[in-house]
Amino acid sequence: MRKWFVVIVSLLTLGVYAQDNDPFVSVNKVLKLMGTRFEITVVAANEEIGYININEAVAEIERIEKLISSWNINSETSEINRFAGMRPVKVSQELFDLIKRAINIAKITDGAFDITYASMDKIWKFDGSMKVFPSEERIKNSIAKVGFEKVVLNESELTVYLPEKGMKIGFGAIGKGYAADKTKKLLISKGVKAGLINAGGDLTSWGTKETGEKWLVGITNPLDKDKVFSWLPIVESSVATSGNYEKFVHFKGKKYTHIINPRTGYPTTGVKSVTIFAKDAELCDALATAVYVMGVDAGLHFINQLDGVEVLVVDDENEIHKSSGVVLDKSTNFKK
């Protein structure tokens, strides 16, 4: 269920610039955090303050990574996984709340999003080396330990217990969105009037550019990942895209992407990309994966029942499907 994000952000603020009579400047920095590309932009009174703000943002992201990373053996998440099938693990209120929200999303998506996806056996390969389709038995066995409903949470003790040895949780489909939200909240508390955080494609914004213009997000053209098919403004909101243009395999003429359905163990089919628009990046992150797994019809039906959430889906035939709140130029299409 690892995600490949394909949002292209139009900052129009790359680098630092301002005229002498401008009261604010836009400061931008790109760096690698949480194993992915982060781009942090803040609108500040001057360049020095802007870079101080960005350094504070980086420290917050690094703190979150130490908390939720399953690659860091000293993280609380790693401890939960290490003691699966043995005993409950006491965790911080912050991680407990994140896990609780993740399980609630798993419930409403009927397991299309599931943090226990990390328990899956890695039987699919998308690097060109896979020549034989896995047997039904292998696929079934690969998800034997997956199941959000198995996770035992004790609210009074702040403990998390995975009851089966080999069970694992992972935040690959929600962690970067969470980090973006937390960082945004920190910067706002520091008095930063506006900014944009792009966490590997999970994007959140507040305020406007130093020019007063709205931030823009560009949705990638599925026929050419280096081009944008539509620019959309975002105001005090977040966006996340889950997509796949490169990692897939073909068997008997059918294309299977690298995003695995945690309920069945089979790769998803029929969808090229899903873009979610909502207030919080954490929710966008999780729902982008969920809708990708659900597919076009079920995904659209699900999102249309949620307040404050919109979706844009591109299917395998390059057709665009969208919820009622998404407005695109009528000329938008890929079949040219």
mmCIF file of C-alpha atoms in Angstrom:
data_model
loop_
_atom_site.group_PDB
_atom_site.id
_atom_site.type_symbol
_atom_site.label_atom_id
_atom_site.label_comp_id
_atom_site.label_asym_id
_atom_site.label_seq_id
_atom_site.Cartn_x
_atom_site.Cartn_y
_atom_site.Cartn_z
ATOM 1 C CA MET A 1 0.000 0.000 0.000
ATOM 2 C CA ARG A 2 2.965 2.290 -0.331
ATOM 3 C CA LYS A 3 1.955 5.438 -2.193
ATOM 4 C CA TRP A 4 3.589 7.258 -5.069
ATOM 5 C CA PHE A 5 2.581 10.873 -5.007
ATOM 6 C CA VAL A 6 2.202 12.873 -8.171
ATOM 7 C CA VAL A 7 1.007 16.327 -7.154
ATOM 8 C CA ILE A 8 2.973 19.139 -8.801
ATOM 9 C CA VAL A 9 2.810 22.381 -6.854
ATOM 10 C CA SER A 10 2.906 25.800 -8.462
ATOM 11 C CA LEU A 11 4.502 27.973 -5.828
ATOM 12 C CA LEU A 12 5.558 30.872 -8.043
ATOM 13 C CA THR A 13 7.703 31.630 -5.024
ATOM 14 C CA LEU A 14 10.725 29.424 -5.535
ATOM 15 C CA GLY A 15 13.632 31.037 -3.769
ATOM 16 C CA VAL A 16 13.371 34.347 -1.939
ATOM 17 C CA TYR A 17 12.289 37.591 -3.504
ATOM 18 C CA ALA A 18 10.637 40.881 -2.630
ATOM 19 C CA GLN A 19 10.578 44.443 -3.787
ATOM 20 C CA ASP A 20 11.676 47.142 -1.357
ATOM 21 C CA ASN A 21 8.106 48.294 -0.817
ATOM 22 C CA ASP A 22 6.736 44.805 -0.191
ATOM 23 C CA PRO A 23 5.870 44.217 3.499
ATOM 24 C CA PHE A 24 6.418 40.445 3.267
ATOM 25 C CA VAL A 25 8.673 38.018 1.455
ATOM 26 C CA SER A 26 8.232 34.397 0.513
ATOM 27 C CA VAL A 27 10.933 31.994 1.682
ATOM 28 C CA ASN A 28 11.176 28.498 0.254
ATOM 29 C CA LYS A 29 13.314 25.445 0.988
ATOM 30 C CA VAL A 30 13.391 21.932 -0.475
ATOM 31 C CA LEU A 31 14.912 19.062 1.475
ATOM 32 C CA LYS A 32 14.592 15.335 2.120
ATOM 33 C CA LEU A 33 12.679 14.328 5.237
ATOM 34 C CA MET A 34 10.844 11.135 6.189
ATOM 35 C CA GLY A 35 12.456 9.510 3.175
ATOM 36 C CA THR A 36 10.758 11.838 0.707
ATOM 37 C CA ARG A 37 10.914 15.323 -0.809
ATOM 38 C CA PHE A 38 9.558 18.073 1.412
ATOM 39 C CA GLU A 39 9.043 21.625 0.185
ATOM 40 C CA ILE A 40 8.331 24.249 2.817
ATOM 41 C CA THR A 41 7.284 27.797 1.940
ATOM 42 C CA VAL A 42 6.506 30.532 4.452
ATOM 43 C CA VAL A 43 5.451 34.150 4.063
ATOM 44 C CA ALA A 44 7.441 36.205 6.561
ATOM 45 C CA ALA A 45 8.356 39.778 7.431
ATOM 46 C CA ASN A 46 11.891 39.212 6.147
ATOM 47 C CA GLU A 47 14.228 36.532 4.897
ATOM 48 C CA GLU A 48 15.904 35.885 8.250
ATOM 49 C CA ILE A 49 12.625 35.262 10.062
ATOM 50 C CA GLY A 50 11.457 33.077 7.192
ATOM 51 C CA TYR A 51 14.432 30.759 7.500
ATOM 52 C CA ILE A 52 14.027 30.601 11.268
ATOM 53 C CA ASN A 53 10.435 29.489 10.695
ATOM 54 C CA ILE A 54 11.529 26.845 8.190
ATOM 55 C CA ASN A 55 14.136 25.485 10.618
ATOM 56 C CA GLU A 56 11.416 25.164 13.254
ATOM 57 C CA ALA A 57 9.275 23.298 10.723
ATOM 58 C CA VAL A 58 12.116 20.907 9.911
ATOM 59 C CA ALA A 59 12.658 20.169 13.612
ATOM 60 C CA GLU A 60 8.958 19.345 13.999
ATOM 61 C CA ILE A 61 8.967 16.973 11.020
ATOM 62 C CA GLU A 62 12.068 15.228 12.349
ATOM 63 C CA ARG A 63 10.375 14.853 15.741
ATOM 64 C CA ILE A 64 7.326 13.242 14.156
ATOM 65 C CA GLU A 65 9.477 10.899 12.104
ATOM 66 C CA LYS A 66 11.186 9.645 15.262
ATOM 67 C CA LEU A 67 7.754 8.968 16.728
ATOM 68 C CA ILE A 68 6.035 7.130 13.870
ATOM 69 C CA SER A 69 8.826 5.645 11.754
ATOM 70 C CA SER A 70 8.860 1.853 11.566
ATOM 71 C CA TRP A 71 12.452 2.064 10.250
ATOM 72 C CA ASN A 72 13.709 3.677 13.449
ATOM 73 C CA ILE A 73 14.173 0.831 15.935
ATOM 74 C CA ASN A 74 13.807 3.277 18.817
ATOM 75 C CA SER A 75 10.429 4.681 17.739
ATOM 76 C CA GLU A 76 7.198 3.911 19.565
ATOM 77 C CA THR A 77 5.854 2.366 16.385
ATOM 78 C CA SER A 78 8.780 -0.060 16.179
ATOM 79 C CA GLU A 79 8.227 -1.038 19.801
ATOM 80 C CA ILE A 80 4.561 -1.812 19.091
ATOM 81 C CA ASN A 81 5.593 -4.027 16.174
ATOM 82 C CA ARG A 82 8.427 -5.667 18.098
ATOM 83 C CA PHE A 83 6.120 -6.832 20.885
ATOM 84 C CA ALA A 84 3.307 -8.053 18.611
ATOM 85 C CA GLY A 85 1.806 -11.236 20.024
ATOM 86 C CA MET A 86 3.622 -10.685 23.312
ATOM 87 C CA ARG A 87 2.302 -7.710 25.269
ATOM 88 C CA PRO A 88 0.666 -4.287 25.009
ATOM 89 C CA VAL A 89 2.980 -1.294 24.572
ATOM 90 C CA LYS A 90 2.457 2.000 26.364
ATOM 91 C CA VAL A 91 2.716 4.946 23.964
ATOM 92 C CA SER A 92 2.423 8.714 24.011
ATOM 93 C CA GLN A 93 -0.974 10.387 23.803
ATOM 94 C CA GLU A 94 0.029 11.759 20.397
ATOM 95 C CA LEU A 95 0.730 8.378 18.817
ATOM 96 C CA PHE A 96 -2.277 6.776 20.501
ATOM 97 C CA ASP A 97 -4.565 9.441 19.049
ATOM 98 C CA LEU A 98 -3.055 9.038 15.571
ATOM 99 C CA ILE A 99 -3.580 5.266 15.680
ATOM 100 C CA LYS A 100 -7.131 5.743 16.923
ATOM 101 C CA ARG A 101 -7.948 8.133 14.060
ATOM 102 C CA ALA A 102 -6.342 5.771 11.549
ATOM 103 C CA ILE A 103 -8.490 2.897 12.770
ATOM 104 C CA ASN A 104 -11.601 5.059 12.532
ATOM 105 C CA ILE A 105 -10.730 5.794 8.883
ATOM 106 C CA ALA A 106 -10.204 2.065 8.334
ATOM 107 C CA LYS A 107 -13.686 1.451 9.710
ATOM 108 C CA ILE A 108 -15.460 3.955 7.476
ATOM 109 C CA THR A 109 -13.539 2.725 4.407
ATOM 110 C CA ASP A 110 -14.237 -0.920 5.259
ATOM 111 C CA GLY A 111 -10.519 -1.633 5.385
ATOM 112 C CA ALA A 112 -9.558 -0.056 2.062
ATOM 113 C CA PHE A 113 -7.242 2.023 4.225
ATOM 114 C CA ASP A 114 -5.563 -0.033 6.944
ATOM 115 C CA ILE A 115 -2.400 0.729 8.936
ATOM 116 C CA THR A 116 -1.883 -3.021 9.500
ATOM 117 C CA TYR A 117 -1.098 -3.312 5.773
ATOM 118 C CA ALA A 118 2.518 -3.447 6.978
ATOM 119 C CA SER A 119 1.804 -7.054 8.049
ATOM 120 C CA MET A 120 1.467 -8.184 4.414
ATOM 121 C CA ASP A 121 3.959 -10.623 2.954
ATOM 122 C CA LYS A 122 5.782 -9.020 0.031
ATOM 123 C CA ILE A 123 4.882 -11.471 -2.736
ATOM 124 C CA TRP A 124 4.402 -8.914 -5.529
ATOM 125 C CA LYS A 125 7.348 -7.400 -7.381
ATOM 126 C CA PHE A 126 7.043 -4.408 -9.687
ATOM 127 C CA ASP A 127 10.647 -4.065 -10.794
ATOM 128 C CA GLY A 128 10.303 -6.184 -13.925
ATOM 129 C CA SER A 129 11.495 -9.399 -12.282
ATOM 130 C CA MET A 130 8.054 -10.909 -11.646
ATOM 131 C CA LYS A 131 7.186 -13.532 -14.281
ATOM 132 C CA VAL A 132 4.659 -15.782 -12.525
ATOM 133 C CA PHE A 133 1.312 -14.739 -11.113
ATOM 134 C CA PRO A 134 1.112 -15.710 -7.395
ATOM 135 C CA SER A 135 -1.206 -18.561 -6.518
ATOM 136 C CA GLU A 136 -4.510 -17.861 -4.825
ATOM 137 C CA GLU A 137 -3.214 -19.593 -1.700
ATOM 138 C CA ARG A 138 -0.079 -17.424 -1.534
ATOM 139 C CA ILE A 139 -2.148 -14.278 -1.960
ATOM 140 C CA LYS A 140 -4.562 -15.358 0.747
ATOM 141 C CA ASN A 141 -1.722 -16.219 3.125
ATOM 142 C CA SER A 142 -0.012 -12.888 2.433
ATOM 143 C CA ILE A 143 -2.769 -10.955 4.222
ATOM 144 C CA ALA A 144 -3.397 -13.422 7.055
ATOM 145 C CA LYS A 145 -2.107 -10.999 9.694
ATOM 146 C CA VAL A 146 -3.720 -7.876 8.219
ATOM 147 C CA GLY A 147 -6.784 -6.477 9.964
ATOM 148 C CA PHE A 148 -7.346 -3.156 11.701
ATOM 149 C CA GLU A 149 -10.074 -4.750 13.799
ATOM 150 C CA LYS A 150 -7.445 -6.904 15.539
ATOM 151 C CA VAL A 151 -5.623 -3.929 17.049
ATOM 152 C CA VAL A 152 -6.361 -3.592 20.771
ATOM 153 C CA LEU A 153 -6.379 -0.047 22.126
ATOM 154 C CA ASN A 154 -6.602 0.697 25.847
ATOM 155 C CA GLU A 155 -7.533 4.341 26.248
ATOM 156 C CA SER A 156 -7.107 4.504 30.015
ATOM 157 C CA GLU A 157 -3.656 2.900 29.918
ATOM 158 C CA LEU A 158 -2.598 4.414 26.572
ATOM 159 C CA THR A 159 -1.472 1.012 25.320
ATOM 160 C CA VAL A 160 -1.518 -0.566 21.870
ATOM 161 C CA TYR A 161 -1.452 -4.318 21.358
ATOM 162 C CA LEU A 162 -1.050 -6.332 18.168
ATOM 163 C CA PRO A 163 -2.318 -9.792 19.176
ATOM 164 C CA GLU A 164 -0.518 -11.881 16.541
ATOM 165 C CA LYS A 165 3.206 -12.361 16.115
ATOM 166 C CA GLY A 166 4.294 -10.856 12.833
ATOM 167 C CA MET A 167 1.593 -8.187 12.884
ATOM 168 C CA LYS A 168 2.826 -4.684 12.106
ATOM 169 C CA ILE A 169 1.454 -1.204 11.719
ATOM 170 C CA GLY A 170 2.837 1.427 9.372
ATOM 171 C CA PHE A 171 2.018 5.035 8.597
ATOM 172 C CA GLY A 172 3.122 5.157 4.962
ATOM 173 C CA ALA A 173 -0.341 6.195 3.819
ATOM 174 C CA ILE A 174 -1.051 8.772 6.510
ATOM 175 C CA GLY A 175 2.216 9.814 8.171
ATOM 176 C CA LYS A 176 3.357 12.521 5.778
ATOM 177 C CA GLY A 177 -0.070 14.131 5.796
ATOM 178 C CA TYR A 178 0.002 14.073 9.589
ATOM 179 C CA ALA A 179 3.456 15.660 9.602
ATOM 180 C CA ALA A 180 2.259 18.399 7.247
ATOM 181 C CA ASP A 181 -0.727 19.183 9.478
ATOM 182 C CA LYS A 182 1.351 19.273 12.671
ATOM 183 C CA THR A 183 3.966 21.484 11.074
ATOM 184 C CA LYS A 184 1.321 23.875 9.773
ATOM 185 C CA LYS A 185 -0.211 24.094 13.252
ATOM 186 C CA LEU A 186 3.207 24.810 14.786
ATOM 187 C CA LEU A 187 3.998 27.593 12.310
ATOM 188 C CA ILE A 188 0.606 29.214 12.789
ATOM 189 C CA SER A 189 1.221 29.183 16.569
ATOM 190 C CA LYS A 190 4.515 30.981 15.879
ATOM 191 C CA GLY A 191 2.638 33.739 14.070
ATOM 192 C CA VAL A 192 3.448 32.721 10.494
ATOM 193 C CA LYS A 193 0.686 34.397 8.478
ATOM 194 C CA ALA A 194 0.808 32.125 5.424
ATOM 195 C CA GLY A 195 2.599 29.153 3.997
ATOM 196 C CA LEU A 196 2.497 25.932 2.081
ATOM 197 C CA ILE A 197 3.929 22.540 3.009
ATOM 198 C CA ASN A 198 4.361 19.867 0.353
ATOM 199 C CA ALA A 199 5.188 16.589 2.069
ATOM 200 C CA GLY A 200 6.012 14.300 -0.833
ATOM 201 C CA GLY A 201 2.735 15.221 -2.501
ATOM 202 C CA ASP A 202 0.638 15.617 0.640
ATOM 203 C CA LEU A 203 0.064 19.332 0.629
ATOM 204 C CA THR A 204 -1.467 21.792 3.048
ATOM 205 C CA SER A 205 -1.725 25.580 2.959
ATOM 206 C CA TRP A 206 -2.878 28.584 4.932
ATOM 207 C CA GLY A 207 -3.181 32.248 4.083
ATOM 208 C CA THR A 208 -2.118 33.462 0.634
ATOM 209 C CA LYS A 209 1.097 34.210 -1.218
ATOM 210 C CA GLU A 210 2.869 37.447 -0.303
ATOM 211 C CA THR A 211 1.212 38.947 -3.397
ATOM 212 C CA GLY A 212 -2.248 38.110 -2.056
ATOM 213 C CA GLU A 213 -2.775 35.443 -4.710
ATOM 214 C CA LYS A 214 -4.114 32.006 -3.847
ATOM 215 C CA TRP A 215 -1.833 29.018 -3.722
ATOM 216 C CA LEU A 216 -2.236 26.727 -6.725
ATOM 217 C CA VAL A 217 -1.917 22.971 -7.027
ATOM 218 C CA GLY A 218 -1.354 21.244 -10.340
ATOM 219 C CA ILE A 219 -2.698 17.761 -11.075
ATOM 220 C CA THR A 220 -0.366 15.605 -13.151
ATOM 221 C CA ASN A 221 -1.339 14.501 -16.644
ATOM 222 C CA PRO A 222 -1.399 10.670 -16.523
ATOM 223 C CA LEU A 223 -0.031 10.510 -20.062
ATOM 224 C CA ASP A 224 2.995 12.607 -19.114
ATOM 225 C CA LYS A 225 3.964 12.859 -15.447
ATOM 226 C CA ASP A 226 6.028 15.985 -16.163
ATOM 227 C CA LYS A 227 2.982 17.925 -17.357
ATOM 228 C CA VAL A 228 -0.057 19.318 -15.576
ATOM 229 C CA PHE A 229 -3.590 18.923 -16.891
ATOM 230 C CA SER A 230 -5.300 21.277 -14.446
ATOM 231 C CA TRP A 231 -4.383 23.988 -11.950
ATOM 232 C CA LEU A 232 -6.670 24.343 -8.953
ATOM 233 C CA PRO A 233 -6.584 27.029 -6.235
ATOM 234 C CA ILE A 234 -6.444 25.953 -2.607
ATOM 235 C CA VAL A 235 -7.426 28.182 0.285
ATOM 236 C CA GLU A 236 -6.893 27.082 3.892
ATOM 237 C CA SER A 237 -7.057 23.481 2.729
ATOM 238 C CA SER A 238 -5.086 20.370 1.822
ATOM 239 C CA VAL A 239 -4.576 18.059 -1.139
ATOM 240 C CA ALA A 240 -3.103 14.592 -1.572
ATOM 241 C CA THR A 241 -2.693 12.480 -4.681
ATOM 242 C CA SER A 242 -2.165 8.747 -4.827
ATOM 243 C CA GLY A 243 -1.142 7.610 -8.263
ATOM 244 C CA ASN A 244 0.830 5.141 -10.263
ATOM 245 C CA TYR A 245 2.298 5.735 -13.695
ATOM 246 C CA GLU A 246 5.437 3.617 -13.574
ATOM 247 C CA LYS A 247 5.231 0.683 -11.139
ATOM 248 C CA PHE A 248 3.008 -2.087 -12.439
ATOM 249 C CA VAL A 249 3.000 -5.547 -14.000
ATOM 250 C CA HIS A 250 0.952 -7.109 -16.800
ATOM 251 C CA PHE A 251 -0.513 -10.606 -16.690
ATOM 252 C CA LYS A 252 -2.719 -11.915 -19.495
ATOM 253 C CA GLY A 253 -3.196 -8.409 -20.831
ATOM 254 C CA LYS A 254 -4.318 -6.956 -17.493
ATOM 255 C CA LYS A 255 -2.426 -4.215 -15.688
ATOM 256 C CA TYR A 256 -1.801 -4.513 -11.937
ATOM 257 C CA THR A 257 -0.428 -1.515 -10.005
ATOM 258 C CA HIS A 258 1.874 -1.590 -6.996
ATOM 259 C CA ILE A 259 -0.860 -0.408 -4.608
ATOM 260 C CA ILE A 260 -2.168 -3.558 -2.928
ATOM 261 C CA ASN A 261 -5.697 -3.958 -1.612
ATOM 262 C CA PRO A 262 -5.130 -4.942 2.047
ATOM 263 C CA ARG A 263 -8.475 -6.744 2.124
ATOM 264 C CA THR A 264 -7.718 -9.128 -0.734
ATOM 265 C CA GLY A 265 -3.958 -9.121 -1.248
ATOM 266 C CA TYR A 266 -4.407 -8.335 -4.943
ATOM 267 C CA PRO A 267 -3.022 -5.212 -6.638
ATOM 268 C CA THR A 268 -5.555 -2.549 -7.505
ATOM 269 C CA THR A 269 -6.798 -2.179 -11.073
ATOM 270 C CA GLY A 270 -8.757 0.395 -13.040
ATOM 271 C CA VAL A 271 -7.334 3.600 -11.535
ATOM 272 C CA LYS A 272 -4.337 5.750 -12.473
ATOM 273 C CA SER A 273 -4.609 8.499 -9.888
ATOM 274 C CA VAL A 274 -6.780 9.789 -7.073
ATOM 275 C CA THR A 275 -6.634 13.351 -5.746
ATOM 276 C CA ILE A 276 -8.415 14.230 -2.507
ATOM 277 C CA PHE A 277 -9.260 17.760 -1.356
ATOM 278 C CA ALA A 278 -10.115 18.377 2.310
ATOM 279 C CA LYS A 279 -9.188 20.617 5.228
ATOM 280 C CA ASP A 280 -6.584 18.305 6.755
ATOM 281 C CA ALA A 281 -3.651 16.700 4.936
ATOM 282 C CA GLU A 282 -3.834 13.660 7.195
ATOM 283 C CA LEU A 283 -7.354 12.869 6.014
ATOM 284 C CA CYS A 284 -6.461 13.595 2.385
ATOM 285 C CA ASP A 285 -3.490 11.245 2.624
ATOM 286 C CA ALA A 286 -5.512 8.346 4.001
ATOM 287 C CA LEU A 287 -8.540 8.804 1.751
ATOM 288 C CA ALA A 288 -6.440 9.035 -1.426
ATOM 289 C CA THR A 289 -5.184 5.518 -0.742
ATOM 290 C CA ALA A 290 -8.626 4.291 0.267
ATOM 291 C CA VAL A 291 -10.365 5.562 -2.886
ATOM 292 C CA TYR A 292 -7.571 4.159 -5.052
ATOM 293 C CA VAL A 293 -8.253 0.739 -3.534
ATOM 294 C CA MET A 294 -12.051 1.117 -3.712
ATOM 295 C CA GLY A 295 -12.067 1.971 -7.404
ATOM 296 C CA VAL A 296 -13.932 4.623 -9.362
ATOM 297 C CA ASP A 297 -17.591 3.892 -8.627
ATOM 298 C CA ALA A 298 -17.315 2.867 -4.982
ATOM 299 C CA GLY A 299 -14.781 5.612 -4.303
ATOM 300 C CA LEU A 300 -16.920 8.395 -5.773
ATOM 301 C CA HIS A 301 -20.011 7.138 -3.949
ATOM 302 C CA PHE A 302 -18.072 7.095 -0.678
ATOM 303 C CA ILE A 303 -16.614 10.597 -1.038
ATOM 304 C CA ASN A 304 -19.966 12.080 -2.080
ATOM 305 C CA GLN A 305 -21.289 11.073 1.344
ATOM 306 C CA LEU A 306 -18.602 13.017 3.224
ATOM 307 C CA ASP A 307 -18.899 16.706 4.075
ATOM 308 C CA GLY A 308 -15.946 18.892 3.194
ATOM 309 C CA VAL A 309 -14.171 16.272 1.062
ATOM 310 C CA GLU A 310 -13.840 16.213 -2.731
ATOM 311 C CA VAL A 311 -12.136 13.817 -5.129
ATOM 312 C CA LEU A 312 -10.808 13.683 -8.666
ATOM 313 C CA VAL A 313 -10.108 10.236 -10.158
ATOM 314 C CA VAL A 314 -8.377 9.356 -13.420
ATOM 315 C CA ASP A 315 -9.122 5.802 -14.546
ATOM 316 C CA ASP A 316 -7.079 3.406 -16.684
ATOM 317 C CA GLU A 317 -8.783 4.723 -19.822
ATOM 318 C CA ASN A 318 -7.703 8.276 -18.930
ATOM 319 C CA GLU A 319 -11.271 9.314 -18.193
ATOM 320 C CA ILE A 320 -11.756 11.909 -15.461
ATOM 321 C CA HIS A 321 -14.288 11.325 -12.689
ATOM 322 C CA LYS A 322 -14.974 13.893 -9.989
ATOM 323 C CA SER A 323 -17.182 14.662 -7.048
ATOM 324 C CA SER A 324 -19.671 17.493 -7.288
ATOM 325 C CA GLY A 325 -17.453 20.147 -5.741
ATOM 326 C CA VAL A 326 -14.553 19.834 -8.196
ATOM 327 C CA VAL A 327 -14.726 22.215 -11.157
ATOM 328 C CA LEU A 328 -12.474 21.636 -14.172
ATOM 329 C CA ASP A 329 -12.148 23.396 -17.490
ATOM 330 C CA LYS A 330 -14.514 21.671 -19.943
ATOM 331 C CA SER A 331 -11.662 21.287 -22.403
ATOM 332 C CA THR A 332 -9.679 19.115 -19.974
ATOM 333 C CA ASN A 333 -8.978 15.682 -21.441
ATOM 334 C CA PHE A 334 -6.059 13.418 -22.243
ATOM 335 C CA LYS A 335 -7.208 11.804 -25.463
ATOM 336 C CA LYS A 336 -5.582 14.159 -27.902
#
